[in-house]
mmCIF file of C-alpha atoms in Angstrom:
data_model
loop_
_atom_site.group_PDB
_atom_site.id
_atom_site.type_symbol
_atom_site.label_atom_id
_atom_site.label_comp_id
_atom_site.label_asym_id
_atom_site.label_seq_id
_atom_site.Cartn_x
_atom_site.Cartn_y
_atom_site.Cartn_z
ATOM 1 C CA MET A 21 7.094 -8.829 5.896
ATOM 2 C CA SER A 22 8.021 -5.828 3.779
ATOM 3 C CA PRO A 23 6.005 -5.286 0.641
ATOM 4 C CA VAL A 24 7.758 -6.298 -2.570
ATOM 5 C CA GLU A 25 7.726 -4.069 -5.608
ATOM 6 C CA ILE A 26 4.871 -4.933 -7.961
ATOM 7 C CA ASN A 27 4.282 -3.909 -11.559
ATOM 8 C CA ALA A 28 0.546 -3.312 -11.972
ATOM 9 C CA GLY A 29 0.445 -2.447 -15.653
ATOM 10 C CA ALA A 30 0.491 1.330 -15.954
ATOM 11 C CA TRP A 31 1.239 1.689 -12.226
ATOM 12 C CA TYR A 32 4.142 0.762 -9.992
ATOM 13 C CA LEU A 33 3.718 -0.413 -6.389
ATOM 14 C CA ARG A 34 6.484 0.054 -3.843
ATOM 15 C CA ALA A 35 7.053 0.432 -0.112
ATOM 16 C CA LEU A 36 6.331 3.826 1.412
ATOM 17 C CA ARG A 37 9.262 6.199 1.796
ATOM 18 C CA ALA A 38 10.118 9.308 3.779
ATOM 19 C CA ASP A 39 13.825 9.924 3.312
ATOM 20 C CA ASP A 40 16.199 12.400 1.682
ATOM 21 C CA ARG A 41 15.751 10.843 -1.775
ATOM 22 C CA LEU A 42 11.979 10.373 -1.919
ATOM 23 C CA SER A 43 9.235 11.393 0.456
ATOM 24 C CA ASP A 44 5.624 10.286 0.343
ATOM 25 C CA VAL A 45 4.784 12.662 3.213
ATOM 26 C CA PRO A 46 3.140 15.390 1.039
ATOM 27 C CA ALA A 47 0.968 12.847 -0.811
ATOM 28 C CA LEU A 48 -0.025 11.142 2.444
ATOM 29 C CA THR A 49 -1.010 14.525 3.856
ATOM 30 C CA ASP A 50 -3.154 15.037 0.748
ATOM 31 C CA LEU A 51 -4.857 11.715 1.587
ATOM 32 C CA GLY A 52 -5.762 13.059 5.037
ATOM 33 C CA ILE A 53 -3.182 11.199 7.106
ATOM 34 C CA THR A 54 -2.445 13.523 10.028
ATOM 35 C CA ASP A 55 0.985 12.065 10.925
ATOM 36 C CA PRO A 56 2.374 10.964 7.567
ATOM 37 C CA ALA A 57 5.964 10.422 8.762
ATOM 38 C CA GLY A 58 4.662 8.301 11.637
ATOM 39 C CA TYR A 59 2.442 6.372 9.238
ATOM 40 C CA VAL A 60 5.416 5.568 6.990
ATOM 41 C CA ALA A 61 7.459 4.452 10.009
ATOM 42 C CA GLY A 62 4.553 2.344 11.268
ATOM 43 C CA THR A 63 4.151 0.500 7.980
ATOM 44 C CA ALA A 64 7.800 -0.496 8.139
ATOM 45 C CA GLN A 65 7.353 -2.195 11.534
ATOM 46 C CA PRO A 66 6.277 -5.839 11.619
ATOM 47 C CA ALA A 67 3.126 -6.670 13.538
ATOM 48 C CA GLU A 68 3.501 -8.508 16.813
ATOM 49 C CA PRO A 69 2.892 -12.258 16.561
ATOM 50 C CA GLY A 70 -0.560 -13.169 17.781
ATOM 51 C CA GLU A 71 -2.145 -9.824 16.892
ATOM 52 C CA PRO A 72 -5.399 -10.166 14.933
ATOM 53 C CA ASP A 73 -3.772 -8.382 11.993
ATOM 54 C CA ALA A 74 -0.450 -10.187 12.264
ATOM 55 C CA VAL A 75 0.325 -9.507 8.599
ATOM 56 C CA ARG A 76 0.362 -5.981 7.254
ATOM 57 C CA CYS A 77 1.725 -4.850 3.919
ATOM 58 C CA VAL A 78 1.125 -1.380 2.513
ATOM 59 C CA TRP A 79 2.151 -0.153 -0.919
ATOM 60 C CA ALA A 80 2.391 3.250 -2.539
ATOM 61 C CA VAL A 81 0.732 3.094 -5.956
ATOM 62 C CA CYS A 82 2.931 5.331 -8.077
ATOM 63 C CA ILE A 83 3.372 6.908 -11.469
ATOM 64 C CA PRO A 84 6.276 4.834 -12.874
ATOM 65 C CA THR A 85 8.162 7.727 -14.452
ATOM 66 C CA THR A 86 8.190 9.967 -11.373
ATOM 67 C CA GLY A 87 7.598 7.678 -8.398
ATOM 68 C CA GLU A 88 4.842 10.030 -7.187
ATOM 69 C CA LEU A 89 2.364 8.342 -4.835
ATOM 70 C CA VAL A 90 -1.172 8.604 -6.214
ATOM 71 C CA ALA A 91 -2.854 5.908 -4.101
ATOM 72 C CA LEU A 92 -2.319 3.605 -1.127
ATOM 73 C CA ILE A 93 -3.274 -0.035 -0.967
ATOM 74 C CA GLY A 94 -2.690 -2.559 1.766
ATOM 75 C CA VAL A 95 -3.599 -5.961 3.072
ATOM 76 C CA THR A 96 -3.945 -6.932 6.719
ATOM 77 C CA GLY A 97 -5.046 -10.097 8.391
ATOM 78 C CA GLY A 98 -4.283 -13.234 10.237
ATOM 79 C CA PRO A 99 -4.239 -16.903 9.314
ATOM 80 C CA GLY A 100 -6.570 -17.587 6.398
ATOM 81 C CA ALA A 101 -8.366 -14.234 6.252
ATOM 82 C CA GLY A 102 -7.288 -10.865 4.924
ATOM 83 C CA THR A 103 -8.687 -7.412 4.340
ATOM 84 C CA LEU A 104 -7.785 -5.354 1.288
ATOM 85 C CA ARG A 105 -8.127 -1.609 1.804
ATOM 86 C CA GLY A 106 -7.069 1.416 -0.208
ATOM 87 C CA CYS A 107 -7.547 5.092 -0.977
ATOM 88 C CA HIS A 108 -6.490 7.408 -3.779
ATOM 89 C CA ARG A 109 -5.738 11.041 -4.485
ATOM 90 C CA ALA A 110 -8.215 13.052 -6.548
ATOM 91 C CA GLY A 111 -8.311 11.841 -10.133
ATOM 92 C CA TYR A 112 -6.494 8.542 -9.518
ATOM 93 C CA ALA A 113 -9.267 6.039 -8.855
ATOM 94 C CA GLU A 114 -8.059 3.936 -11.795
ATOM 95 C CA ALA A 115 -4.616 3.549 -10.190
ATOM 96 C CA LEU A 116 -6.145 2.078 -7.048
ATOM 97 C CA ALA A 117 -8.460 -0.187 -9.046
ATOM 98 C CA ALA A 118 -5.550 -1.471 -11.158
ATOM 99 C CA ALA A 119 -3.518 -2.296 -8.035
ATOM 100 C CA ALA A 120 -6.226 -4.401 -6.362
ATOM 101 C CA ASP A 121 -5.842 -7.639 -8.325
ATOM 102 C CA PRO A 122 -2.010 -7.777 -8.213
ATOM 103 C CA VAL A 123 -2.041 -7.130 -4.456
ATOM 104 C CA ARG A 124 -4.804 -9.693 -3.944
ATOM 105 C CA ARG A 125 -2.736 -12.290 -5.873
ATOM 106 C CA PHE A 126 0.415 -11.446 -3.884
ATOM 107 C CA ALA A 127 -1.458 -11.762 -0.600
ATOM 108 C CA ALA A 128 -2.915 -15.143 -1.564
ATOM 109 C CA GLN A 129 0.268 -16.634 -2.996
ATOM 110 C CA ALA A 130 3.053 -15.139 -0.891
ATOM 111 C CA LEU A 131 1.265 -14.611 2.413
ATOM 112 C CA ASP A 132 -1.396 -17.334 2.292
ATOM 113 C CA LEU A 133 -3.818 -14.540 3.046
ATOM 114 C CA PRO A 134 -6.900 -14.533 0.818
ATOM 115 C CA ALA A 135 -8.210 -10.974 0.608
ATOM 116 C CA GLY A 136 -11.714 -10.102 -0.469
ATOM 117 C CA GLU A 137 -13.058 -7.089 -2.259
ATOM 118 C CA LEU A 138 -11.255 -3.774 -2.034
ATOM 119 C CA ARG A 139 -12.616 -1.616 0.785
ATOM 120 C CA THR A 140 -12.225 2.155 0.807
ATOM 121 C CA GLY A 141 -10.034 3.587 3.530
ATOM 122 C CA VAL A 142 -6.462 4.093 4.648
ATOM 123 C CA PRO A 143 -4.795 0.689 4.905
#
């Protein structure tokens, strides 16, 4: 399932992008992702049925006026159990924190995937 756009108050959550109109590659590099274009492509691919993390949705947490990625948040899991993980660029911890509850609610309601506390790390 592709992540839906989510309004998280002062922040905007959207799918990752690496195209001619908008590229998250520089921000992902800043987060320490060594193959950012590959990471974006990988988040767009559905998991194989039967994998332990059969559901995977990753969002870019963005500044609404510019679309600039300031944090990543994602949920993975299988039937009945999910993991919420995220990381942020320097100075944007509040963006990641604000995204946690909306993503947790989406995971529970749309994916039937209850996710616990936010863990630090690349989703």
